[in-house]
Amino acid sequence: MTQHFQRPGDPLFTQRTPRVVAAVKLHRRRERDKAGRFLAEGPQAVREAIEAGAVREIFVTEDGHARHRTLLRGANFSVVTDEAMASLADTVTPQGVIAVCDLLDVPLDAALARAPRLVAVAVEIRDPGNAGTVLRTADAAGATAVIFAGDAVDPFNPKCVRASAGSLFHLDVVRAPDAATTLAALREAGLRTLATSGYGATDLDDLADDGSLARPTAWLFGSEAHGLPEELRNAADAAVRVPIHGRAESLNLAAAAAVCLYASARAQRRPVLS
């Protein structure tokens, strides 16, 4: 963590302090990409960022310092006014601590070189809350990489970071602008590619029963409004539908991702009977 620590008696940083001004700019994607940094808000995200060694700078209010002393023990931080924290934070009621972190981009080839067994691919997902939930769900299910393919939301968007509840720091996070190239690379790496679709020809229950989900798998999830592009559904190894046993029309993106990823997680951890 590289930062100039305030000396005792120094005035609190304000909205006009240059380092605060620079950090506030990270709310915009262009500035995040330019600086190679992003914001992680709240004690959970800051804790995970510290453990990951990704923190460049921490800002905390006087009240936040009193509440998060254990978290900040041994860390350099700058104390800011409540008004400065409000400008830094993306929430209505800030929790009093926020970190500036290095971007965690992992190149696609580097993520695949680690031979992942379970990967989530978010294709053109635009809602940062859903994107963060997919990150959190993938982490919980034991996936080791989440790929944001095509014209997808920036995973380092403050809302996405917050919704990931720290999982952003546990996974290989890949931004891959070309979804078709990504699909080809996944297949070349030995992953079976499964495209989720409400009209898929293959039922998830059938895959769970026949044991094929035990293979290394990449699940493709489409945008909230339009699902997966037809060309990607056709190019994948199978188009899979989650069975609807009740009267609901469909599952939302986050729920469908949880069902599919956990089906793979269970199959991959099931002992092989001789």
PDB file of C-alpha atoms in Angstrom:
ATOM      1  CA  MET A   1       0.000   0.000   0.000  1.00  0.00           C
ATOM      2  CA  THR A   2       1.634   3.247  -1.065  1.00  0.00           C
ATOM      3  CA  GLN A   3       0.324   6.346   0.661  1.00  0.00           C
ATOM      4  CA  HIS A   4       1.515   9.381   2.592  1.00  0.00           C
ATOM      5  CA  PHE A   5       0.020   9.012   6.048  1.00  0.00           C
ATOM      6  CA  GLN A   6      -1.386  12.113   7.758  1.00  0.00           C
ATOM      7  CA  ARG A   7       0.545  13.374  10.728  1.00  0.00           C
ATOM      8  CA  PRO A   8      -1.232  13.886  14.065  1.00  0.00           C
ATOM      9  CA  GLY A   9      -2.923  17.249  14.087  1.00  0.00           C
ATOM     10  CA  ASP A  10      -3.122  17.524  10.297  1.00  0.00           C
ATOM     11  CA  PRO A  11      -6.486  18.809   9.050  1.00  0.00           C
ATOM     12  CA  LEU A  12      -8.972  16.298   7.699  1.00  0.00           C
ATOM     13  CA  PHE A  13      -9.016  15.753   3.961  1.00  0.00           C
ATOM     14  CA  THR A  14     -11.918  17.545   2.288  1.00  0.00           C
ATOM     15  CA  GLN A  15     -13.726  17.287  -1.032  1.00  0.00           C
ATOM     16  CA  ARG A  16     -11.115  19.662  -2.467  1.00  0.00           C
ATOM     17  CA  THR A  17      -8.046  17.716  -1.336  1.00  0.00           C
ATOM     18  CA  PRO A  18      -6.318  16.625  -4.570  1.00  0.00           C
ATOM     19  CA  ARG A  19      -6.145  12.939  -3.602  1.00  0.00           C
ATOM     20  CA  VAL A  20      -9.842  12.921  -2.782  1.00  0.00           C
ATOM     21  CA  VAL A  21     -10.613  14.676  -6.069  1.00  0.00           C
ATOM     22  CA  ALA A  22      -8.560  12.064  -7.949  1.00  0.00           C
ATOM     23  CA  ALA A  23     -10.341   9.195  -6.175  1.00  0.00           C
ATOM     24  CA  VAL A  24     -13.812  10.617  -6.867  1.00  0.00           C
ATOM     25  CA  LYS A  25     -13.027  10.494 -10.586  1.00  0.00           C
ATOM     26  CA  LEU A  26     -12.866   6.689 -10.311  1.00  0.00           C
ATOM     27  CA  HIS A  27     -16.663   6.581 -10.337  1.00  0.00           C
ATOM     28  CA  ARG A  28     -16.296   6.888 -14.117  1.00  0.00           C
ATOM     29  CA  ARG A  29     -15.152   3.901 -16.176  1.00  0.00           C
ATOM     30  CA  ARG A  30     -12.895   5.976 -18.393  1.00  0.00           C
ATOM     31  CA  GLU A  31     -11.025   7.295 -15.368  1.00  0.00           C
ATOM     32  CA  ARG A  32     -10.754   3.810 -13.836  1.00  0.00           C
ATOM     33  CA  ASP A  33      -9.198   2.427 -16.997  1.00  0.00           C
ATOM     34  CA  LYS A  34      -6.914   5.437 -17.335  1.00  0.00           C
ATOM     35  CA  ALA A  35      -5.672   5.260 -13.740  1.00  0.00           C
ATOM     36  CA  GLY A  36      -5.712   1.466 -13.466  1.00  0.00           C
ATOM     37  CA  ARG A  37      -7.588   1.768 -10.184  1.00  0.00           C
ATOM     38  CA  PHE A  38     -11.090   1.410  -8.722  1.00  0.00           C
ATOM     39  CA  LEU A  39     -12.961   2.018  -5.471  1.00  0.00           C
ATOM     40  CA  ALA A  40     -13.944  -0.627  -2.916  1.00  0.00           C
ATOM     41  CA  GLU A  41     -16.474   0.677  -0.417  1.00  0.00           C
ATOM     42  CA  GLY A  42     -17.341  -0.639   3.025  1.00  0.00           C
ATOM     43  CA  PRO A  43     -15.484  -2.764   5.595  1.00  0.00           C
ATOM     44  CA  GLN A  44     -16.077  -6.133   3.897  1.00  0.00           C
ATOM     45  CA  ALA A  45     -14.714  -5.004   0.538  1.00  0.00           C
ATOM     46  CA  VAL A  46     -11.798  -3.148   2.136  1.00  0.00           C
ATOM     47  CA  ARG A  47     -10.892  -6.201   4.240  1.00  0.00           C
ATOM     48  CA  GLU A  48     -10.804  -8.445   1.173  1.00  0.00           C
ATOM     49  CA  ALA A  49      -8.851  -5.847  -0.781  1.00  0.00           C
ATOM     50  CA  ILE A  50      -6.221  -5.638   1.977  1.00  0.00           C
ATOM     51  CA  GLU A  51      -5.901  -9.430   2.081  1.00  0.00           C
ATOM     52  CA  ALA A  52      -5.534  -9.506  -1.703  1.00  0.00           C
ATOM     53  CA  GLY A  53      -2.776  -6.896  -1.587  1.00  0.00           C
ATOM     54  CA  ALA A  54      -4.721  -4.669  -3.967  1.00  0.00           C
ATOM     55  CA  VAL A  55      -5.030  -1.515  -1.843  1.00  0.00           C
ATOM     56  CA  ARG A  56      -3.331   1.705  -2.861  1.00  0.00           C
ATOM     57  CA  GLU A  57      -5.003   4.077  -0.434  1.00  0.00           C
ATOM     58  CA  ILE A  58      -7.662   4.066   2.290  1.00  0.00           C
ATOM     59  CA  PHE A  59      -9.942   6.940   3.237  1.00  0.00           C
ATOM     60  CA  VAL A  60     -11.891   6.835   6.498  1.00  0.00           C
ATOM     61  CA  THR A  61     -14.048   9.236   8.471  1.00  0.00           C
ATOM     62  CA  GLU A  62     -13.427   9.884  12.168  1.00  0.00           C
ATOM     63  CA  ASP A  63     -16.515   7.835  13.037  1.00  0.00           C
ATOM     64  CA  GLY A  64     -15.484   5.125  10.586  1.00  0.00           C
ATOM     65  CA  HIS A  65     -12.072   4.905  12.196  1.00  0.00           C
ATOM     66  CA  ALA A  66     -13.695   4.450  15.602  1.00  0.00           C
ATOM     67  CA  ARG A  67     -15.932   1.659  14.240  1.00  0.00           C
ATOM     68  CA  HIS A  68     -13.317  -0.128  12.139  1.00  0.00           C
ATOM     69  CA  ARG A  69     -10.182   0.075  14.277  1.00  0.00           C
ATOM     70  CA  THR A  70      -9.485  -3.651  13.966  1.00  0.00           C
ATOM     71  CA  LEU A  71      -9.758  -3.551  10.187  1.00  0.00           C
ATOM     72  CA  LEU A  72      -7.404  -0.569   9.946  1.00  0.00           C
ATOM     73  CA  ARG A  73      -4.822  -1.835  12.433  1.00  0.00           C
ATOM     74  CA  GLY A  74      -1.434  -1.709  10.757  1.00  0.00           C
ATOM     75  CA  ALA A  75      -2.774   0.027   7.639  1.00  0.00           C
ATOM     76  CA  ASN A  76      -1.981   3.546   6.491  1.00  0.00           C
ATOM     77  CA  PHE A  77      -5.071   5.643   5.978  1.00  0.00           C
ATOM     78  CA  SER A  78      -6.212   9.234   5.567  1.00  0.00           C
ATOM     79  CA  VAL A  79      -9.027  10.717   7.630  1.00  0.00           C
ATOM     80  CA  VAL A  80     -11.609  12.642   5.616  1.00  0.00           C
ATOM     81  CA  THR A  81     -14.601  14.783   6.413  1.00  0.00           C
ATOM     82  CA  ASP A  82     -18.091  13.318   6.193  1.00  0.00           C
ATOM     83  CA  GLU A  83     -18.687  15.475   3.130  1.00  0.00           C
ATOM     84  CA  ALA A  84     -15.585  14.080   1.427  1.00  0.00           C
ATOM     85  CA  MET A  85     -16.692  10.513   2.210  1.00  0.00           C
ATOM     86  CA  ALA A  86     -20.132  11.262   0.739  1.00  0.00           C
ATOM     87  CA  SER A  87     -18.462  12.319  -2.509  1.00  0.00           C
ATOM     88  CA  LEU A  88     -16.287   9.194  -2.550  1.00  0.00           C
ATOM     89  CA  ALA A  89     -19.051   6.744  -1.691  1.00  0.00           C
ATOM     90  CA  ASP A  90     -21.647   5.271  -4.023  1.00  0.00           C
ATOM     91  CA  THR A  91     -24.164   4.561  -1.252  1.00  0.00           C
ATOM     92  CA  VAL A  92     -26.738   6.834   0.353  1.00  0.00           C
ATOM     93  CA  THR A  93     -25.442   5.965   3.830  1.00  0.00           C
ATOM     94  CA  PRO A  94     -21.668   5.411   3.617  1.00  0.00           C
ATOM     95  CA  GLN A  95     -20.054   3.004   6.079  1.00  0.00           C
ATOM     96  CA  GLY A  96     -17.151   5.341   6.676  1.00  0.00           C
ATOM     97  CA  VAL A  97     -14.300   3.523   4.919  1.00  0.00           C
ATOM     98  CA  ILE A  98     -13.309   3.205   1.278  1.00  0.00           C
ATOM     99  CA  ALA A  99     -10.190   1.968  -0.500  1.00  0.00           C
ATOM    100  CA  VAL A 100      -8.557   2.854  -3.792  1.00  0.00           C
ATOM    101  CA  CYS A 101      -7.445  -0.440  -5.339  1.00  0.00           C
ATOM    102  CA  ASP A 102      -5.432  -1.602  -8.338  1.00  0.00           C
ATOM    103  CA  LEU A 103      -7.518  -3.001 -11.169  1.00  0.00           C
ATOM    104  CA  LEU A 104      -7.586  -6.794 -10.996  1.00  0.00           C
ATOM    105  CA  ASP A 105      -7.898  -7.561 -14.703  1.00  0.00           C
ATOM    106  CA  VAL A 106      -6.617 -11.005 -15.658  1.00  0.00           C
ATOM    107  CA  PRO A 107      -5.994 -11.734 -19.368  1.00  0.00           C
ATOM    108  CA  LEU A 108      -8.170 -14.514 -20.776  1.00  0.00           C
ATOM    109  CA  ASP A 109      -5.215 -16.705 -21.720  1.00  0.00           C
ATOM    110  CA  ALA A 110      -3.745 -16.379 -18.222  1.00  0.00           C
ATOM    111  CA  ALA A 111      -7.037 -17.407 -16.594  1.00  0.00           C
ATOM    112  CA  LEU A 112      -7.384 -20.409 -18.907  1.00  0.00           C
ATOM    113  CA  ALA A 113      -3.755 -21.426 -18.372  1.00  0.00           C
ATOM    114  CA  ARG A 114      -4.698 -22.242 -14.785  1.00  0.00           C
ATOM    115  CA  ALA A 115      -6.939 -25.040 -16.091  1.00  0.00           C
ATOM    116  CA  PRO A 116     -10.177 -23.911 -14.416  1.00  0.00           C
ATOM    117  CA  ARG A 117     -12.882 -26.517 -13.925  1.00  0.00           C
ATOM    118  CA  LEU A 118     -15.776 -24.098 -13.529  1.00  0.00           C
ATOM    119  CA  VAL A 119     -16.119 -20.727 -15.252  1.00  0.00           C
ATOM    120  CA  ALA A 120     -18.993 -18.241 -15.463  1.00  0.00           C
ATOM    121  CA  VAL A 121     -19.244 -16.121 -18.606  1.00  0.00           C
ATOM    122  CA  ALA A 122     -21.429 -13.018 -18.355  1.00  0.00           C
ATOM    123  CA  VAL A 123     -22.252 -12.027 -21.931  1.00  0.00           C
ATOM    124  CA  GLU A 124     -23.344  -8.405 -22.374  1.00  0.00           C
ATOM    125  CA  ILE A 125     -24.741  -8.214 -18.835  1.00  0.00           C
ATOM    126  CA  ARG A 126     -25.460  -4.542 -18.218  1.00  0.00           C
ATOM    127  CA  ASP A 127     -26.820  -4.341 -14.667  1.00  0.00           C
ATOM    128  CA  PRO A 128     -23.977  -3.894 -12.130  1.00  0.00           C
ATOM    129  CA  GLY A 129     -26.016  -5.397  -9.290  1.00  0.00           C
ATOM    130  CA  ASN A 130     -26.627  -8.571 -11.275  1.00  0.00           C
ATOM    131  CA  ALA A 131     -22.989  -8.675 -12.356  1.00  0.00           C
ATOM    132  CA  GLY A 132     -21.819  -8.442  -8.765  1.00  0.00           C
ATOM    133  CA  THR A 133     -24.252 -11.152  -7.718  1.00  0.00           C
ATOM    134  CA  VAL A 134     -22.938 -13.453 -10.450  1.00  0.00           C
ATOM    135  CA  LEU A 135     -19.400 -12.845  -9.143  1.00  0.00           C
ATOM    136  CA  ARG A 136     -20.484 -13.683  -5.596  1.00  0.00           C
ATOM    137  CA  THR A 137     -22.420 -16.764  -6.694  1.00  0.00           C
ATOM    138  CA  ALA A 138     -19.578 -18.043  -8.875  1.00  0.00           C
ATOM    139  CA  ASP A 139     -17.166 -17.647  -5.974  1.00  0.00           C
ATOM    140  CA  ALA A 140     -19.517 -19.490  -3.610  1.00  0.00           C
ATOM    141  CA  ALA A 141     -19.968 -22.340  -6.099  1.00  0.00           C
ATOM    142  CA  GLY A 142     -16.216 -22.792  -6.431  1.00  0.00           C
ATOM    143  CA  ALA A 143     -15.687 -21.244  -9.858  1.00  0.00           C
ATOM    144  CA  THR A 144     -12.232 -19.785 -10.324  1.00  0.00           C
ATOM    145  CA  ALA A 145     -12.920 -17.292 -13.109  1.00  0.00           C
ATOM    146  CA  VAL A 146     -15.697 -14.963 -14.233  1.00  0.00           C
ATOM    147  CA  ILE A 147     -15.464 -13.566 -17.740  1.00  0.00           C
ATOM    148  CA  PHE A 148     -17.325 -10.406 -18.750  1.00  0.00           C
ATOM    149  CA  ALA A 149     -17.693 -10.862 -22.491  1.00  0.00           C
ATOM    150  CA  GLY A 150     -18.873  -8.512 -25.198  1.00  0.00           C
ATOM    151  CA  ASP A 151     -20.376  -5.132 -24.316  1.00  0.00           C
ATOM    152  CA  ALA A 152     -20.784  -6.001 -20.634  1.00  0.00           C
ATOM    153  CA  VAL A 153     -20.866  -3.797 -17.559  1.00  0.00           C
ATOM    154  CA  ASP A 154     -17.512  -2.950 -16.034  1.00  0.00           C
ATOM    155  CA  PRO A 155     -16.974  -5.379 -13.123  1.00  0.00           C
ATOM    156  CA  PHE A 156     -15.099  -2.593 -11.308  1.00  0.00           C
ATOM    157  CA  ASN A 157     -18.194  -0.370 -11.292  1.00  0.00           C
ATOM    158  CA  PRO A 158     -18.801   0.640  -7.639  1.00  0.00           C
ATOM    159  CA  LYS A 159     -22.238  -1.021  -7.548  1.00  0.00           C
ATOM    160  CA  CYS A 160     -20.817  -4.242  -8.977  1.00  0.00           C
ATOM    161  CA  VAL A 161     -17.937  -4.238  -6.499  1.00  0.00           C
ATOM    162  CA  ARG A 162     -20.363  -3.753  -3.626  1.00  0.00           C
ATOM    163  CA  ALA A 163     -22.755  -6.476  -4.849  1.00  0.00           C
ATOM    164  CA  SER A 164     -19.876  -8.941  -5.124  1.00  0.00           C
ATOM    165  CA  ALA A 165     -19.414  -8.692  -1.322  1.00  0.00           C
ATOM    166  CA  GLY A 166     -15.658  -9.161  -1.632  1.00  0.00           C
ATOM    167  CA  SER A 167     -15.776 -12.049  -4.118  1.00  0.00           C
ATOM    168  CA  LEU A 168     -14.267  -9.798  -6.787  1.00  0.00           C
ATOM    169  CA  PHE A 169     -10.953 -10.251  -4.953  1.00  0.00           C
ATOM    170  CA  HIS A 170     -11.172 -14.067  -4.897  1.00  0.00           C
ATOM    171  CA  LEU A 171     -11.565 -14.851  -8.604  1.00  0.00           C
ATOM    172  CA  ASP A 172      -9.851 -14.296 -11.905  1.00  0.00           C
ATOM    173  CA  VAL A 173     -11.875 -11.416 -13.359  1.00  0.00           C
ATOM    174  CA  VAL A 174     -11.550 -11.217 -17.135  1.00  0.00           C
ATOM    175  CA  ARG A 175     -12.832  -8.521 -19.479  1.00  0.00           C
ATOM    176  CA  ALA A 176     -13.078  -9.977 -22.992  1.00  0.00           C
ATOM    177  CA  PRO A 177     -14.644  -7.656 -25.589  1.00  0.00           C
ATOM    178  CA  ASP A 178     -15.188 -10.366 -28.240  1.00  0.00           C
ATOM    179  CA  ALA A 179     -17.629 -13.028 -27.034  1.00  0.00           C
ATOM    180  CA  ALA A 180     -17.158 -15.332 -30.044  1.00  0.00           C
ATOM    181  CA  THR A 181     -13.382 -15.375 -29.600  1.00  0.00           C
ATOM    182  CA  THR A 182     -13.888 -16.056 -25.902  1.00  0.00           C
ATOM    183  CA  LEU A 183     -16.109 -19.036 -26.651  1.00  0.00           C
ATOM    184  CA  ALA A 184     -13.509 -20.498 -29.002  1.00  0.00           C
ATOM    185  CA  ALA A 185     -10.754 -20.035 -26.413  1.00  0.00           C
ATOM    186  CA  LEU A 186     -12.827 -21.767 -23.741  1.00  0.00           C
ATOM    187  CA  ARG A 187     -13.413 -24.745 -25.978  1.00  0.00           C
ATOM    188  CA  GLU A 188      -9.745 -24.902 -26.966  1.00  0.00           C
ATOM    189  CA  ALA A 189      -8.854 -24.955 -23.263  1.00  0.00           C
ATOM    190  CA  GLY A 190     -10.935 -28.109 -22.839  1.00  0.00           C
ATOM    191  CA  LEU A 191     -14.016 -26.600 -21.239  1.00  0.00           C
ATOM    192  CA  ARG A 192     -17.468 -27.727 -22.260  1.00  0.00           C
ATOM    193  CA  THR A 193     -19.494 -24.621 -23.118  1.00  0.00           C
ATOM    194  CA  LEU A 194     -23.106 -24.541 -21.973  1.00  0.00           C
ATOM    195  CA  ALA A 195     -25.362 -21.695 -23.075  1.00  0.00           C
ATOM    196  CA  THR A 196     -28.321 -20.933 -20.830  1.00  0.00           C
ATOM    197  CA  SER A 197     -31.634 -20.398 -22.590  1.00  0.00           C
ATOM    198  CA  GLY A 198     -35.256 -20.698 -21.581  1.00  0.00           C
ATOM    199  CA  TYR A 199     -35.792 -22.531 -24.868  1.00  0.00           C
ATOM    200  CA  GLY A 200     -32.685 -24.724 -24.762  1.00  0.00           C
ATOM    201  CA  ALA A 201     -33.004 -28.222 -26.138  1.00  0.00           C
ATOM    202  CA  THR A 202     -31.210 -29.759 -23.157  1.00  0.00           C
ATOM    203  CA  ASP A 203     -32.797 -29.910 -19.696  1.00  0.00           C
ATOM    204  CA  LEU A 204     -30.498 -29.119 -16.758  1.00  0.00           C
ATOM    205  CA  ASP A 205     -31.919 -32.049 -14.799  1.00  0.00           C
ATOM    206  CA  ASP A 206     -30.884 -34.431 -17.570  1.00  0.00           C
ATOM    207  CA  LEU A 207     -27.315 -33.146 -17.436  1.00  0.00           C
ATOM    208  CA  ALA A 208     -27.293 -33.500 -13.661  1.00  0.00           C
ATOM    209  CA  ASP A 209     -28.495 -37.097 -13.977  1.00  0.00           C
ATOM    210  CA  ASP A 210     -26.127 -38.268 -16.720  1.00  0.00           C
ATOM    211  CA  GLY A 211     -22.983 -37.100 -14.923  1.00  0.00           C
ATOM    212  CA  SER A 212     -21.711 -34.875 -17.718  1.00  0.00           C
ATOM    213  CA  LEU A 213     -21.616 -31.793 -15.464  1.00  0.00           C
ATOM    214  CA  ALA A 214     -18.589 -33.292 -13.735  1.00  0.00           C
ATOM    215  CA  ARG A 215     -16.501 -32.228 -16.735  1.00  0.00           C
ATOM    216  CA  PRO A 216     -14.738 -28.847 -16.782  1.00  0.00           C
ATOM    217  CA  THR A 217     -17.508 -26.459 -17.756  1.00  0.00           C
ATOM    218  CA  ALA A 218     -18.024 -22.849 -18.779  1.00  0.00           C
ATOM    219  CA  TRP A 219     -21.573 -21.554 -18.301  1.00  0.00           C
ATOM    220  CA  LEU A 220     -22.698 -18.710 -20.568  1.00  0.00           C
ATOM    221  CA  PHE A 221     -25.284 -16.304 -19.180  1.00  0.00           C
ATOM    222  CA  GLY A 222     -26.901 -13.652 -21.346  1.00  0.00           C
ATOM    223  CA  SER A 223     -28.123 -10.134 -20.710  1.00  0.00           C
ATOM    224  CA  GLU A 224     -31.134  -9.432 -18.531  1.00  0.00           C
ATOM    225  CA  ALA A 225     -33.235  -8.081 -21.379  1.00  0.00           C
ATOM    226  CA  HIS A 226     -32.258 -10.198 -24.383  1.00  0.00           C
ATOM    227  CA  GLY A 227     -30.516 -13.337 -23.152  1.00  0.00           C
ATOM    228  CA  LEU A 228     -27.654 -14.789 -25.171  1.00  0.00           C
ATOM    229  CA  PRO A 229     -27.198 -13.809 -28.806  1.00  0.00           C
ATOM    230  CA  GLU A 230     -28.435 -16.554 -31.132  1.00  0.00           C
ATOM    231  CA  GLU A 231     -25.017 -17.075 -32.689  1.00  0.00           C
ATOM    232  CA  LEU A 232     -23.498 -17.842 -29.283  1.00  0.00           C
ATOM    233  CA  ARG A 233     -26.292 -20.228 -28.346  1.00  0.00           C
ATOM    234  CA  ASN A 234     -25.732 -22.083 -31.596  1.00  0.00           C
ATOM    235  CA  ALA A 235     -21.946 -22.106 -31.215  1.00  0.00           C
ATOM    236  CA  ALA A 236     -21.975 -23.514 -27.671  1.00  0.00           C
ATOM    237  CA  ASP A 237     -21.744 -27.243 -27.048  1.00  0.00           C
ATOM    238  CA  ALA A 238     -25.321 -27.275 -25.729  1.00  0.00           C
ATOM    239  CA  ALA A 239     -28.162 -24.856 -25.024  1.00  0.00           C
ATOM    240  CA  VAL A 240     -29.499 -25.645 -21.562  1.00  0.00           C
ATOM    241  CA  ARG A 241     -32.784 -24.674 -19.974  1.00  0.00           C
ATOM    242  CA  VAL A 242     -33.459 -24.613 -16.242  1.00  0.00           C
ATOM    243  CA  PRO A 243     -36.698 -26.566 -15.717  1.00  0.00           C
ATOM    244  CA  ILE A 244     -39.638 -24.560 -14.405  1.00  0.00           C
ATOM    245  CA  HIS A 245     -41.819 -26.819 -12.267  1.00  0.00           C
ATOM    246  CA  GLY A 246     -44.264 -24.160 -11.124  1.00  0.00           C
ATOM    247  CA  ARG A 247     -46.118 -21.393 -12.890  1.00  0.00           C
ATOM    248  CA  ALA A 248     -43.334 -18.788 -12.986  1.00  0.00           C
ATOM    249  CA  GLU A 249     -42.535 -17.650 -16.493  1.00  0.00           C
ATOM    250  CA  SER A 250     -38.767 -17.728 -15.952  1.00  0.00           C
ATOM    251  CA  LEU A 251     -35.912 -17.189 -13.520  1.00  0.00           C
ATOM    252  CA  ASN A 252     -33.962 -13.973 -13.367  1.00  0.00           C
ATOM    253  CA  LEU A 253     -30.311 -13.914 -14.336  1.00  0.00           C
ATOM    254  CA  ALA A 254     -28.857 -14.230 -10.850  1.00  0.00           C
ATOM    255  CA  ALA A 255     -31.145 -17.099  -9.873  1.00  0.00           C
ATOM    256  CA  ALA A 256     -30.462 -19.020 -13.087  1.00  0.00           C
ATOM    257  CA  ALA A 257     -26.706 -18.555 -12.600  1.00  0.00           C
ATOM    258  CA  ALA A 258     -26.936 -19.911  -9.059  1.00  0.00           C
ATOM    259  CA  VAL A 259     -28.900 -22.994 -10.126  1.00  0.00           C
ATOM    260  CA  CYS A 260     -26.531 -23.836 -12.993  1.00  0.00           C
ATOM    261  CA  LEU A 261     -23.265 -23.154 -11.184  1.00  0.00           C
ATOM    262  CA  TYR A 262     -24.302 -25.163  -8.148  1.00  0.00           C
ATOM    263  CA  ALA A 263     -25.429 -28.055 -10.337  1.00  0.00           C
ATOM    264  CA  SER A 264     -21.887 -28.159 -11.742  1.00  0.00           C
ATOM    265  CA  ALA A 265     -20.335 -27.700  -8.310  1.00  0.00           C
ATOM    266  CA  ARG A 266     -22.256 -30.678  -6.946  1.00  0.00           C
ATOM    267  CA  ALA A 267     -21.380 -32.878  -9.916  1.00  0.00           C
ATOM    268  CA  GLN A 268     -17.684 -31.971  -9.763  1.00  0.00           C
ATOM    269  CA  ARG A 269     -17.501 -32.790  -6.058  1.00  0.00           C
ATOM    270  CA  ARG A 270     -19.459 -36.023  -6.182  1.00  0.00           C
ATOM    271  CA  PRO A 271     -17.197 -38.996  -5.425  1.00  0.00           C
ATOM    272  CA  VAL A 272     -16.606 -41.378  -8.320  1.00  0.00           C
ATOM    273  CA  LEU A 273     -18.020 -44.808  -7.467  1.00  0.00           C
ATOM    274  CA  SER A 274     -16.058 -47.788  -8.712  1.00  0.00           C
TER     275      SER A 274
END
